[in-house]
Coordinates of C-alpha atoms and ligand atoms in Angstrom, one line a residue:
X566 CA 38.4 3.4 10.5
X567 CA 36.6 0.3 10.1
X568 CA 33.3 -0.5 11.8
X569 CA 32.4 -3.7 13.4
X570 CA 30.0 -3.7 11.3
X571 CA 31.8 -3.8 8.2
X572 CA 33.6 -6.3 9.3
X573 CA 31.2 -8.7 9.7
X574 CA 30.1 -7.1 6.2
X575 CA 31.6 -9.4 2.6
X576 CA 34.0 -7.7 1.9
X577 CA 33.4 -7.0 -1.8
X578 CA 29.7 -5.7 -0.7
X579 CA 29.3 -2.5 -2.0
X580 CA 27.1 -0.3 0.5
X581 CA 26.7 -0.2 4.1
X582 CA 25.8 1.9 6.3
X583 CA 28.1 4.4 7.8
X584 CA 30.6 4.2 5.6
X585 CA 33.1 7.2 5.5
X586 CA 34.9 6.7 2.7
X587 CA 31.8 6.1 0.1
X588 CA 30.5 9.1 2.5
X589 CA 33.6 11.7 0.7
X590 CA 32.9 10.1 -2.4
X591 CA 29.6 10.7 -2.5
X592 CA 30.3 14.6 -1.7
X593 CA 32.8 14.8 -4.1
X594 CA 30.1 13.3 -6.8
X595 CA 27.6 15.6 -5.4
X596 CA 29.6 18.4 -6.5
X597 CA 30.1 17.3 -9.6
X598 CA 26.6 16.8 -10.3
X599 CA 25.5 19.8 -9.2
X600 CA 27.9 22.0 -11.1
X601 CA 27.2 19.5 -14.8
X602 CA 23.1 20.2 -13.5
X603 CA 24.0 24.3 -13.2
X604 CA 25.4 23.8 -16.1
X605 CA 22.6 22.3 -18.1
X606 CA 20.1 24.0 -16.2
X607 CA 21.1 27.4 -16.4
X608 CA 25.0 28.1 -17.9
X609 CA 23.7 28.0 -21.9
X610 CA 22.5 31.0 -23.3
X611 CA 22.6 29.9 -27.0
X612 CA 20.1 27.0 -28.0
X613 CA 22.4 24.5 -28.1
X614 CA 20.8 21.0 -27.9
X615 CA 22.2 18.7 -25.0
X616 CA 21.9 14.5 -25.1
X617 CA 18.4 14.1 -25.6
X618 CA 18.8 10.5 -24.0
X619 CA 19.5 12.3 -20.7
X620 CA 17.5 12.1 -17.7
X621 CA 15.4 14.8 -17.2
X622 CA 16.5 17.0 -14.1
X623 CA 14.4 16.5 -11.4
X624 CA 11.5 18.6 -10.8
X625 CA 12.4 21.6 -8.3
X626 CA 12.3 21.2 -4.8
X627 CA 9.8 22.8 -2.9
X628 CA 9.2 22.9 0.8
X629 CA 7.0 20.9 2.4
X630 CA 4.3 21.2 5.2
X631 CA 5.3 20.4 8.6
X632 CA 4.5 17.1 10.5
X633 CA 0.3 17.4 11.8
X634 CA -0.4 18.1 15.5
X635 CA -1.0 15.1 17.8
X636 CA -4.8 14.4 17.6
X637 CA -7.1 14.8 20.8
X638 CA -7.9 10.9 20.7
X639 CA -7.1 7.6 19.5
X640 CA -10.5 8.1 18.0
X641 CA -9.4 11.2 16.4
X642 CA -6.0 10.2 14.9
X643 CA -8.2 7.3 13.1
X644 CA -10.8 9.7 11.9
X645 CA -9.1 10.4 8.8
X646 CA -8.5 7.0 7.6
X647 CA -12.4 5.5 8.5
X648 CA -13.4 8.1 6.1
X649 CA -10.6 7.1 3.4
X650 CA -11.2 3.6 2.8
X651 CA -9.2 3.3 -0.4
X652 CA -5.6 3.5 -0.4
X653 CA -2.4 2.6 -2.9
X654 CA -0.1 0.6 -2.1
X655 CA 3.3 0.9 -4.3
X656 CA 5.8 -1.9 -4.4
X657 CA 8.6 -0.8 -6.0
X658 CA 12.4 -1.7 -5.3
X659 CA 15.6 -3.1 -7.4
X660 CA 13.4 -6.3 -8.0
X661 CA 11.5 -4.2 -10.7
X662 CA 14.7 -4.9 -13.1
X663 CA 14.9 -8.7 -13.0
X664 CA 10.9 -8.5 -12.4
X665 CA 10.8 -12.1 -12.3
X666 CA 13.8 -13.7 -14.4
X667 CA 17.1 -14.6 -13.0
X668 CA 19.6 -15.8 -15.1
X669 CA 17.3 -16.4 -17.9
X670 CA 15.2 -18.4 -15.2
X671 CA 11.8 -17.6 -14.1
X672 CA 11.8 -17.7 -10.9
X673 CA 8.4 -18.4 -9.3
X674 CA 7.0 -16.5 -6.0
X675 CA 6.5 -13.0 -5.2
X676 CA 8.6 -10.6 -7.2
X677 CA 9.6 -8.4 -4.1
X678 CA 11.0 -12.3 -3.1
X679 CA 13.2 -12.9 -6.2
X680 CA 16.7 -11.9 -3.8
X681 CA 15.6 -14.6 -1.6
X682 CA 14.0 -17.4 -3.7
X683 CA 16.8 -17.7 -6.7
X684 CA 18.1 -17.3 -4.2
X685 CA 20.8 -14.1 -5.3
X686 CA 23.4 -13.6 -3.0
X687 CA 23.8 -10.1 -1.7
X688 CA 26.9 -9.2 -3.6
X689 CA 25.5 -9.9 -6.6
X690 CA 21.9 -8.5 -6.0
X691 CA 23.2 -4.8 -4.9
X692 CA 24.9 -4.7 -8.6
X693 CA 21.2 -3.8 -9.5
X694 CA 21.8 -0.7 -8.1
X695 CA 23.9 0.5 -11.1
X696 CA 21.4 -0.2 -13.3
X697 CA 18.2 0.9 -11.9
X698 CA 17.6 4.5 -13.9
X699 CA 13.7 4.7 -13.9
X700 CA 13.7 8.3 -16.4
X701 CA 9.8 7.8 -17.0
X702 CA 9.0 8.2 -13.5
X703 CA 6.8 11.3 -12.7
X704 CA 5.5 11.7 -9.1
X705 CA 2.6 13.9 -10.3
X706 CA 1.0 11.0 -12.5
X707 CA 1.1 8.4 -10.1
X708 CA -0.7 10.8 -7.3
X709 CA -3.3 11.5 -10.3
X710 CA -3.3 8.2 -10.6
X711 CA -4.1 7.4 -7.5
X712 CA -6.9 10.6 -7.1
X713 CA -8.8 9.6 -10.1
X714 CA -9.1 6.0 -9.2
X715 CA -10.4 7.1 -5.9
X716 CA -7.9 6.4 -3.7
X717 CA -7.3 8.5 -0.6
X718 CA -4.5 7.7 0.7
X719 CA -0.6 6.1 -1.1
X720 CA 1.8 3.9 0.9
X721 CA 4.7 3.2 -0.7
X722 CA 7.6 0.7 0.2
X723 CA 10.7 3.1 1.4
X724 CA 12.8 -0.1 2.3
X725 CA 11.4 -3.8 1.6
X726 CA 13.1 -7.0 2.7
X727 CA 15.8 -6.1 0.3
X728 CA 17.5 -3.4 2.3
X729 CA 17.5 -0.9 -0.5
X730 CA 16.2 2.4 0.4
X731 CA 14.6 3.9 -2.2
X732 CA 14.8 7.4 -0.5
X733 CA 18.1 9.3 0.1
X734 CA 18.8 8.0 3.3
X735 CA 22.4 9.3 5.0
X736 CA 22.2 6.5 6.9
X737 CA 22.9 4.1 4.3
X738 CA 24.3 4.9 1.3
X739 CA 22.8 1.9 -0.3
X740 CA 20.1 3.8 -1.5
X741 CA 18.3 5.3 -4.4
X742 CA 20.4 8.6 -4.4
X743 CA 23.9 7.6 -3.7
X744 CA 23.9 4.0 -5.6
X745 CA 22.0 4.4 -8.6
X746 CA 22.8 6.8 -11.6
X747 CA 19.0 8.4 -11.3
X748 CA 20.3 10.4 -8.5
X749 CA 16.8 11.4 -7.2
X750 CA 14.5 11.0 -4.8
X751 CA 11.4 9.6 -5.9
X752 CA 10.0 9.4 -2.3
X753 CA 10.6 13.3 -1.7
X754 CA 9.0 14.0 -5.6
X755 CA 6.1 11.7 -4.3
X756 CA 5.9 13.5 -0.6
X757 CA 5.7 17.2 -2.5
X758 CA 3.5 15.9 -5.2
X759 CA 1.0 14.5 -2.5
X760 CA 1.2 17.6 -0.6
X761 CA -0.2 19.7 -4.0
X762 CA -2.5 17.4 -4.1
X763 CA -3.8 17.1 -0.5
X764 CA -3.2 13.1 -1.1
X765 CA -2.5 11.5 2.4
X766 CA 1.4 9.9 2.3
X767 CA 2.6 7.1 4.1
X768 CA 5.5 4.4 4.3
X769 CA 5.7 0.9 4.4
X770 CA 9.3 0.2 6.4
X771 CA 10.7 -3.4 6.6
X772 CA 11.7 -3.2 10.2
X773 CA 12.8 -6.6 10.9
X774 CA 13.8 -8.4 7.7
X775 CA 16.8 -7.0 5.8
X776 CA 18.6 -8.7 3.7
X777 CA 21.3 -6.7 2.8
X778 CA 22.5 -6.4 6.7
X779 CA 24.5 -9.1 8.4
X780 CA 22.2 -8.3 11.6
X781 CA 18.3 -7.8 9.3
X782 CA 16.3 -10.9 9.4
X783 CA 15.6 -12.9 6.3
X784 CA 19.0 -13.5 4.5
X785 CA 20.0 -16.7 6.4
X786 CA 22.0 -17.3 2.6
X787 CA 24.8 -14.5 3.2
X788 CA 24.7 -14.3 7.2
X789 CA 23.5 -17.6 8.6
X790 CA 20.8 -18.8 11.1
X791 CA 18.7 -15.6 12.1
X792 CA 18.5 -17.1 15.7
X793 CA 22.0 -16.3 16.3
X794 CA 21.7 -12.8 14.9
X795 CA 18.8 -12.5 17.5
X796 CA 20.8 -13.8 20.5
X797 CA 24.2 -12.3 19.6
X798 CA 23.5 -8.8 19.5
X799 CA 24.1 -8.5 15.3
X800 CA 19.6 -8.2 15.4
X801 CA 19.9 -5.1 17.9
X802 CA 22.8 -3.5 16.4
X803 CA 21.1 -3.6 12.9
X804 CA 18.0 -2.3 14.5
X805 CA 19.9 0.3 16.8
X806 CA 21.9 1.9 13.5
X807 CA 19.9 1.3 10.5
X808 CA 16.3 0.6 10.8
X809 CA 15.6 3.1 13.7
X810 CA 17.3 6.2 12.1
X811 CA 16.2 5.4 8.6
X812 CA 12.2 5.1 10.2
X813 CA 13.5 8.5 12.0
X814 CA 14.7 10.1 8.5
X815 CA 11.3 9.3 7.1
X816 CA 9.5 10.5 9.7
X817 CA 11.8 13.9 10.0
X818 CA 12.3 15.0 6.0
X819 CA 9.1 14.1 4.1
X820 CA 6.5 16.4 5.3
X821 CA 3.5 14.7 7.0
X822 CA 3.5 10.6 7.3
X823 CA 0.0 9.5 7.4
X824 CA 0.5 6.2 8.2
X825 CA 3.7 3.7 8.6
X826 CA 3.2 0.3 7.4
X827 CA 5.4 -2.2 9.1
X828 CA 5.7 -5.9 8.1
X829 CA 6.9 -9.5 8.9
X830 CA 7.6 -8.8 12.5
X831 CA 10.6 -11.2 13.9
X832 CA 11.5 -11.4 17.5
X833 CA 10.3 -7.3 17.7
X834 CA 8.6 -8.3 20.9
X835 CA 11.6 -8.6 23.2
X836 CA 14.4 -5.8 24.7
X837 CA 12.1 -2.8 24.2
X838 CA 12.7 -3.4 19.8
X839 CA 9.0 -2.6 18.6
X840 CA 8.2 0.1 21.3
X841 CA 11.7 1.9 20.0
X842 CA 9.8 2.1 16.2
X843 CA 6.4 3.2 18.3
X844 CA 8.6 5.7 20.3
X845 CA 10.4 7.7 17.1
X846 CA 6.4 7.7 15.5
X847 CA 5.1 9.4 18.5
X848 CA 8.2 11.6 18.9
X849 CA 8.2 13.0 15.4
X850 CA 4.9 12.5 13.7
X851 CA 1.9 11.9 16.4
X852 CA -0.7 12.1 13.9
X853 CA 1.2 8.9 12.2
X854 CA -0.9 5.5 12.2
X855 CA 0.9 2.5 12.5
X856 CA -0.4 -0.4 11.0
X857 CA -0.7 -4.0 12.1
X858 CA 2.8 -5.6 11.9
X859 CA 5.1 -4.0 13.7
X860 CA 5.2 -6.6 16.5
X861 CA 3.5 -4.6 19.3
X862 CA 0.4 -3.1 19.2
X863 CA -0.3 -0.6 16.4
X864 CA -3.3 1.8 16.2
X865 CA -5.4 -0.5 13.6
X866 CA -5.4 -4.5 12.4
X867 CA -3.9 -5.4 9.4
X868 CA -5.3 -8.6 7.8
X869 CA -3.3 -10.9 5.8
X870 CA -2.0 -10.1 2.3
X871 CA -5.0 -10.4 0.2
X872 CA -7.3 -11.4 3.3
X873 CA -11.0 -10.0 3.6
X874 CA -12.5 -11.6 6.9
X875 CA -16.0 -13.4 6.3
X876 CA -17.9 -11.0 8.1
X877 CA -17.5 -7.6 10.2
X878 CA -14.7 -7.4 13.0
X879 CA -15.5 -6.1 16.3
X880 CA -13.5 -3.9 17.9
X881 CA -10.1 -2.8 16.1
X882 CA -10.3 -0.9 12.9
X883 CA -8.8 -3.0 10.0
X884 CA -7.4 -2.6 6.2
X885 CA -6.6 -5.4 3.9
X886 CA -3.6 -5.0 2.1
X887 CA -3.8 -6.4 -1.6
X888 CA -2.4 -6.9 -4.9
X889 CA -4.0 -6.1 -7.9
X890 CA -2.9 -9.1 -9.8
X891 CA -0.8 -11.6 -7.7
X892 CA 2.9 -10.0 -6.6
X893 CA 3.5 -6.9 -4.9
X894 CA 6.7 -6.0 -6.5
X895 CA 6.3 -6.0 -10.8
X896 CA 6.9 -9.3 -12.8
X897 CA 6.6 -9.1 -16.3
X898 CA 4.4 -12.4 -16.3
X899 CA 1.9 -11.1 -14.3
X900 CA -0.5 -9.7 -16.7
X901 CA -3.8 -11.0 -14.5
X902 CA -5.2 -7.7 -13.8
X903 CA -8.0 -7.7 -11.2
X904 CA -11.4 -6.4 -13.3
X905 CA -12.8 -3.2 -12.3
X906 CA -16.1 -5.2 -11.4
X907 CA -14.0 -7.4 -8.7
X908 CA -12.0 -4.2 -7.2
X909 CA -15.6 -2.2 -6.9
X910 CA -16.7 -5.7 -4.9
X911 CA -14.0 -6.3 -2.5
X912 CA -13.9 -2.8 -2.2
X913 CA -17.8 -2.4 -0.6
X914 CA -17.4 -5.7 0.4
X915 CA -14.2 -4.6 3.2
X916 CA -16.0 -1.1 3.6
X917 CA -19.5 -3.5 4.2
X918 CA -17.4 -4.9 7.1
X919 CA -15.6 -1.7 8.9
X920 CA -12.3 -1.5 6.8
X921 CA -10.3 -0.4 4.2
X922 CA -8.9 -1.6 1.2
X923 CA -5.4 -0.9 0.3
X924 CA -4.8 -2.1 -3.5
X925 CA -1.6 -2.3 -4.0
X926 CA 0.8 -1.5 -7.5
X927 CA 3.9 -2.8 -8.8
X928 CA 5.3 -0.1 -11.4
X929 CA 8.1 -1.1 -13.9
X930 CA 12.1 -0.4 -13.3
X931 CA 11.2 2.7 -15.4
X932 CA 8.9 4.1 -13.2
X933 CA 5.5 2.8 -15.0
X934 CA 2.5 1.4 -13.8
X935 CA 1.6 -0.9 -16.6
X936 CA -1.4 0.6 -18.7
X937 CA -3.8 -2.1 -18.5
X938 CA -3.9 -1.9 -14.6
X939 CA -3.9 2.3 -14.9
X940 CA -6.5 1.9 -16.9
X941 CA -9.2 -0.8 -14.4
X942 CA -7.9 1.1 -11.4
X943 CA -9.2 4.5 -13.5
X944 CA -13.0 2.4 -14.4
X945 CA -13.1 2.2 -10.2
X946 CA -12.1 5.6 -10.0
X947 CA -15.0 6.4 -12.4
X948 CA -17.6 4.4 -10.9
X949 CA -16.6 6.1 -7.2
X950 CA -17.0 9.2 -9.0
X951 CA -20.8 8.6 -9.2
X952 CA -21.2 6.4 -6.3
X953 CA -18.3 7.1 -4.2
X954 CA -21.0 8.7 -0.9
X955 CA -21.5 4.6 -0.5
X956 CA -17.6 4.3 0.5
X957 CA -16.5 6.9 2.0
X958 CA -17.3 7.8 5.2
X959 CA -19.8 5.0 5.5
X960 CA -19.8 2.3 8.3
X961 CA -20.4 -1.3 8.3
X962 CA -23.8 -3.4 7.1
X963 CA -26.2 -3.4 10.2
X964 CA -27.6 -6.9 9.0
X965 CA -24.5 -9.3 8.5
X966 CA -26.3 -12.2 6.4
X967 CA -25.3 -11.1 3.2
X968 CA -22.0 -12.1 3.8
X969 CA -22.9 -16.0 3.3
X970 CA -22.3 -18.5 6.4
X971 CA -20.7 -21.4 7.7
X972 CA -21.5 -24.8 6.0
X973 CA -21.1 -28.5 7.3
X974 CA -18.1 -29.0 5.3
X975 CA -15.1 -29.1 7.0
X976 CA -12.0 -28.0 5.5
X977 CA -8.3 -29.9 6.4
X978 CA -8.1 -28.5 9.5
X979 CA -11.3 -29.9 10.6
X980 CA -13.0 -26.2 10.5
X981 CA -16.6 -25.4 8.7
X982 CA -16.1 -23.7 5.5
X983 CA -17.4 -20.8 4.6
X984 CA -19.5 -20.2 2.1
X985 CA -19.7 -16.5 0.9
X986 CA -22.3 -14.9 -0.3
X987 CA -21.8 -11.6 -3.2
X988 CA -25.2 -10.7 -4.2
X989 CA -25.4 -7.2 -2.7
X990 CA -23.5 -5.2 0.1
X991 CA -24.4 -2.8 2.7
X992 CA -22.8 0.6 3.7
X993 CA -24.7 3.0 5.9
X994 CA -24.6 6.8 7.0
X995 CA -27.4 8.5 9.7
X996 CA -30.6 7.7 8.1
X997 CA -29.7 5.8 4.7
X998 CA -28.8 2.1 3.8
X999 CA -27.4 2.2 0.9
X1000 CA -27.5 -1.4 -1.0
X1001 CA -25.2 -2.1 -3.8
X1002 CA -26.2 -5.2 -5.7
X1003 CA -23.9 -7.2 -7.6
X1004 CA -26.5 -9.2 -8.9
X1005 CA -29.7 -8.2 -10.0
X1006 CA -32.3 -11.2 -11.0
X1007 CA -33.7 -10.7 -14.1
X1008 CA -37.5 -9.6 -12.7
X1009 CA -35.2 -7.3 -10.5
X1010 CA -36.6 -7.8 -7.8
X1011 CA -34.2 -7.3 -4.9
X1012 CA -35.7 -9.1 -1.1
X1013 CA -34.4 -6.9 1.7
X1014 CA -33.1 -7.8 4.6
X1015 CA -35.5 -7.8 7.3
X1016 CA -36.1 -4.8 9.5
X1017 CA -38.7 -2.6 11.5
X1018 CA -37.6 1.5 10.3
X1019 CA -39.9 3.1 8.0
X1020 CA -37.9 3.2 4.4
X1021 CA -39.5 6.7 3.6
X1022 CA -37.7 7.5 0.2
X1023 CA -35.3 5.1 -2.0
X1024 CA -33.3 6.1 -5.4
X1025 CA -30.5 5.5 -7.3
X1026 CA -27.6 6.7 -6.0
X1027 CA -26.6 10.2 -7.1
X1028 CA -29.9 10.2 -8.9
X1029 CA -32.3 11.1 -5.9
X1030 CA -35.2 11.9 -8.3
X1031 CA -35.4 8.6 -9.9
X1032 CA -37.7 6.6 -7.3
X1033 CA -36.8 2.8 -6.7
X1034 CA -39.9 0.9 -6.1
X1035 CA -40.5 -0.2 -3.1
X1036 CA -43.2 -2.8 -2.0
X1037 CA -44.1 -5.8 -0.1
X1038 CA -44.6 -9.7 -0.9
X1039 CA -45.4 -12.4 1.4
X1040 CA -43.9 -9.7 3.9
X1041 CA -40.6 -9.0 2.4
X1042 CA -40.2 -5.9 1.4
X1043 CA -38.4 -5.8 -2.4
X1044 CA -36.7 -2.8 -4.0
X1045 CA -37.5 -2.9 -7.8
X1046 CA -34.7 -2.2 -9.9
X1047 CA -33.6 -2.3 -13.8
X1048 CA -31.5 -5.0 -14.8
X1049 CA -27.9 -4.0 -16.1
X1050 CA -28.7 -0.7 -14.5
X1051 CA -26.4 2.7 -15.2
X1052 CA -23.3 1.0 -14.6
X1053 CA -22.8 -2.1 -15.2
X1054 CA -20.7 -2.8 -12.3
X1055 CA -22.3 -2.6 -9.8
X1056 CA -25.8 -1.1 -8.8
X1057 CA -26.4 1.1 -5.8
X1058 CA -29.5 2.0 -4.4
X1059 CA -30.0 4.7 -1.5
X1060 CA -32.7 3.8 1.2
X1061 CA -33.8 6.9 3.2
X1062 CA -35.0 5.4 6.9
X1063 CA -36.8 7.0 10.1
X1064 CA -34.4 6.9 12.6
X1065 CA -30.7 6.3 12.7
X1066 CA -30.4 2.9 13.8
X1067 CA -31.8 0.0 12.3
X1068 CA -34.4 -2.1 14.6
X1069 CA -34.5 -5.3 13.6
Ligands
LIG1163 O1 5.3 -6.6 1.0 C1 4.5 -7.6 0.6 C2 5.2 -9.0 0.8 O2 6.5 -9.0 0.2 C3 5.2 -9.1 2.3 N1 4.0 -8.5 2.7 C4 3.4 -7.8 1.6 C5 2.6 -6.6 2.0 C6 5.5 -10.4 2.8 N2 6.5 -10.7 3.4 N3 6.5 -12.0 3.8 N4 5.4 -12.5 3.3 C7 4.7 -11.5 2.6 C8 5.0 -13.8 3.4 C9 5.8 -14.5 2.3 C10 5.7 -15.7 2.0 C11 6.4 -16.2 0.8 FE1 7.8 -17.5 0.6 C12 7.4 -15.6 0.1 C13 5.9 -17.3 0.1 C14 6.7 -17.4 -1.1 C15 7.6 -16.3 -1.0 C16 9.1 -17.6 2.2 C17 9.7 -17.9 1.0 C18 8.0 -18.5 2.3 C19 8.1 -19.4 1.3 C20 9.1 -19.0 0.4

C-alpha cells in the first residue's frame, strides 16, 4: 500500500521513509549479509585468504551505558559543558564524495550546500548513496583525535539539510545502513568508542530543512515554495513522521546524548513544532542540552557560524560553532587550515568571554580527516596539555578592556566598528588570573590591567616555581616575562590574588 507520502514523492526517488517494500528487501539483504559475515568471520578453519579489497567487518558491538539521570538544576545539567569548553564538531554526509565538484564544475559555497547550490535535484543526489563506502573510517581514531587535541566533547551531524541519515535509522531507509554498501553504523561505532573513552557524544539534527522530503524545508527545486509546505500540512507531516522519530531513535539507541544541536529553524515556532523536539529530549535523555537553533528556547545560545561576540555575554551560556578552514562539510579545495596559534586564540579568546568553542571537521568520503588539520588540531591539543587549567573550568576576564572597543567609524549599517584588540586574554578560577599573552613586547614588559587585590605569587603556568616578576611603574603594575617564551603560541602566566573577586 502506497503512502500519501509517497505519492507526493518522484516517483523514480529511491528512499523514503516508511517504505514496506524496500523494508522486506532490506531483511532479506540483512540475511544475506549476516550469513556471507558468519561466513568470513567465523565458517573458515583453513587459512584461506579472502578479497583483501573487502571492507573490514565492523568492530563488535558492545552495549552501551544508559541515558544520564535528569540533573537537579538548569545550573546542573550545564555544569558539564562550562567546564568542557572545547568541542568537535563533525560534518560529514554524501556531500563528502562530490566534495565540491559537480559535473566537472566547482561549485562555490559551503560543501554541506553543494545539493542545493548546483543545484542537484534529489533524484540524482540520493545516487551518492551507492557510492559512499568510507572503509578507512575508525571511530576509535577520530575520538583520540578529538581527546588529544583537547576536546571534550564531539557533535556530529546525524542528518544535515540533505536528509541522509548517516545512522541506521528504521524510519528512513535512506540512510547510511540500508542505502550504502558500507552497511555500518558509524554513529553507533562513534557512540561505543566515546563511551570507552568517557568522551561526551552529541548530535547535530536538521530539524526543519530536508531536502530529500517533499514536506523538509530547503528543497524549493524538487517540491516547490516552502510556504505552501508550511500552510498545507506537507511541513507537519514531514515533522510528525520523520524528523521527530528519527530525533527519538537518536535519543533512544546511542547511549548517552550530551547535547543535540539543532539548526536553521523555519516556521518551528508555530502548532506546538519546536516544543515536540524539546518534549522527546526531556522524555528520553534529560541530561541532554539543546543548543541554540531549534526555534524555541534551548538551554544555551548558539552564536552564528564562525561568530565570537566582541566582548562577554550576560546571562545565557553560549558556544560558537566553527570551521577549521572555511566549509563544514569536506571540499577538496579547502586546504586553508586554521594555525594552531589562531585556534589556541579564539579558543581563550571565547572561554575569556563565558563560552565554548566548538571547532568543527569535515572528514573525506573515506572516513579521513585530512592530515594537515589532524595534525594543527593535535599542536592545540599539545599546548592544552601544558596549559589546559587556563580553559577548562575557568570563567570569563573580570576586566573586559582587552577585548578592544568601539571606534567612530561607522560601518554600512551606520553602526560603530569595532576594533579588537588580541594582545593577551583573561581566564580566572577562585584566587588566580591567569593572563595569556599573544603578544609579548620585546622588553617584555606586560601592563596589567588595573586593580586593587594583592597579586601574592605569579609563575608560568604549570611551572609554579619559576617566579614572574612583578613590579610597579608610574603605577601600573607590569609582569616581566621572556620573549618567545616556552611555547611559542601563546604565553600564560598564573597570578595568585588575595581574595576571590577582583576589586577594581
Ligand atoms: O551545518 C553548518 C551549515 O551548513 C549550517 N550551519 C552550520 C553549522 C547552515 N545552514 N544554513 N546556513 C548555515 C546559512 C547558509 C547560508 C548559505 Fe547560501 C549557504 C550561504 C551560501 C550557501 C543559501 C544558499 C544562502 C545563499 C545560498
Amino acid at each position: 500500500m502506497k503512502t500519501e507520502h509517497q505519492t507526493t514523492h518522484p516517483t523514480n526517488c529511491l528512499y523514503s521513509p516508511h517504505n514496506n517494500r524496500t523494508k522486506l528487501f532490506r531483511i532479506v539483504a540483512l540475511c544475506g549479509a549476516a550469513l556471507v559475515a558468519g561466513i568470513v568471520t567465523y565458517g573458515c578453519s583453513t587459512n584461506e585468504k579472502h578479497d583483501q579489497h573487502a571492507t573490514p567487518p565492523p568492530p563488535p558491538m558492545t552495549a552501551l551505558p544508559p541515558a544520564l539521570p535528569a540533573p537537579a538544576s538548569e545550573e546542573a545539567k550545564l555544569a558539564w559543558f562550562k567546564d568542557a569548553k572545547f568541542g568537535l564538531f563533525i560534518h560529514w554526509g554524501l556531500y563528502s564524495i562530490p566534495a565540491g565538484d559537480w559535473n566537472g564544475k566547482r561549485v562555490p559555497g559551503i560543501g554541506e550546500w553543494i545539493m542545493h547550490n548546483a543545484p542537484i535535484p534529489v533524484t540524482q543526489y540520493e545516487q551518492l548513496a551507492k557510492q559512499f563506502d568510507p572503509e578507512q573510517f575508525d571511530a576509535e581514531k577520530w575520538v583520540q583525535m578529538a581527546e588529544d587535541s583537547g576536546m571534550k566533547y564531539i557533535v556530529i551531524t546525524s542528518k544535515h539539510h540533505d536528509g541522509f541519515a548517516m545512522y541506521h535509522s528504521h524510519v528512513s531507509p535512506y540512510n547510511i545502513y540500508d542505502a550504502t554498501p558500507f552497511h555500518r553504523d558509524p554513529i553507533r561505532e562513534l557512540a561505543e568508542a566515546c563511551a570507552r573513552h568517557h568522551m561526551k557524544f552529541g548530535f547535530y539534527y536538521s530539524q526543519s530543512q530536508d531536502w530529500h522530503e517533499p514536506g523538509g524545508m530547503g528543497n524549493t527545486n524538487d517540491f516547490g515554495p516552502d510556504a505552501i509546505k508550511d500552510t498545507d500540512g506537507a511541513y507537519d507531516k514531514y515533522l510528525r513522521e520523520k524528523a521527530e522519530p528519527q530525533v527519538a531513535e537518536l535519543l533512544q539507541n546511542y547511549g548517552p546524548v550530551c547535547l543535540i544541536w539543532f539548526d536553521t529553524a523555519r516556521m518551528m515556532n508555530v502548532n506546538g513544532r519546536g516544543e515536540a523536539f524539546m518534549d522527546l529530549v526531556h522524555k528520553y535523555q534529560p541530561a541532554c542540552l539543546i543548543d541554540g537553533r531549534l526555534g524555541v528556547a534551548g538551554d544555551y545560545v548558539s552564536t552564528g557560524d564562525n561568530t565570537i561576540p566582541n566582548e562577554s555575554q550576560n546571562g545565557k551560556y553560549w558556544e560558537t560553532p566553527a570551521t577549521v578552514n572555511h566549509t563544514w562539510g569536506f571540499r577538496k579545495d579547502d586546504t586553508d587550515w586554521k594555525s594552531p596559534g589562531d585556534i589556541v586564540f579564539k579558543l581563550v579568546d571565547i572561554v575569556s568571554k563565558g563560552g565554548n568553542y566548538l571547532l568543527n571537521v569535515g572528514p573525506t568520503s573515506r572516513g579521513v580527516v585530512p592530515q594537515e588539520c589532524q595534525s594543527n588540531l593535535l599542536s592545540v591539543g599539545r599546548w592544552l596539555k601544558s596549559y589546559g587549567e587556563v580553559v577548562y573550568g575557568a570563567g570569563p576576564s573580570p576586566f573586559g578592556e582587552e577585548f578592544g572597543q568601539f571606534v567612530k567609524t561607522k560601518d554600512h549599517n551606520g553602526k560603530e566598528v569595532f576594533l579588537a584588540r588580541n594582545d593577551w586574554r583573561c581566564t580566572t578560577k577562585p584566587g588566580k588570573l591567569y593572563f595569556t599573552l599573544f603578544n609579548i613586547p620585546r622588553d617584555g614588559m606586560i601592563d596589567l590591567p588595573d586593580f586593587k587585590n594583592e597579586i601574592t605569587r605569579a609563575y608560568i603556568v604549570g611551572e609554579p616555581q619559576t617566579p614572574v616578576l612583578i613590579d610597579r611603574t608610574n603605577d601600573v603594575r607590569v609582569a616581566h616575562v621572556t620573549r618567545n617564551g616556552p611555547n611559542a603560541i601563546a604565553y600564560p602566566i598564573c597570578l595568585e590574588i588575595s581574595g576571590d573577586k577582583v576589586e577594581k
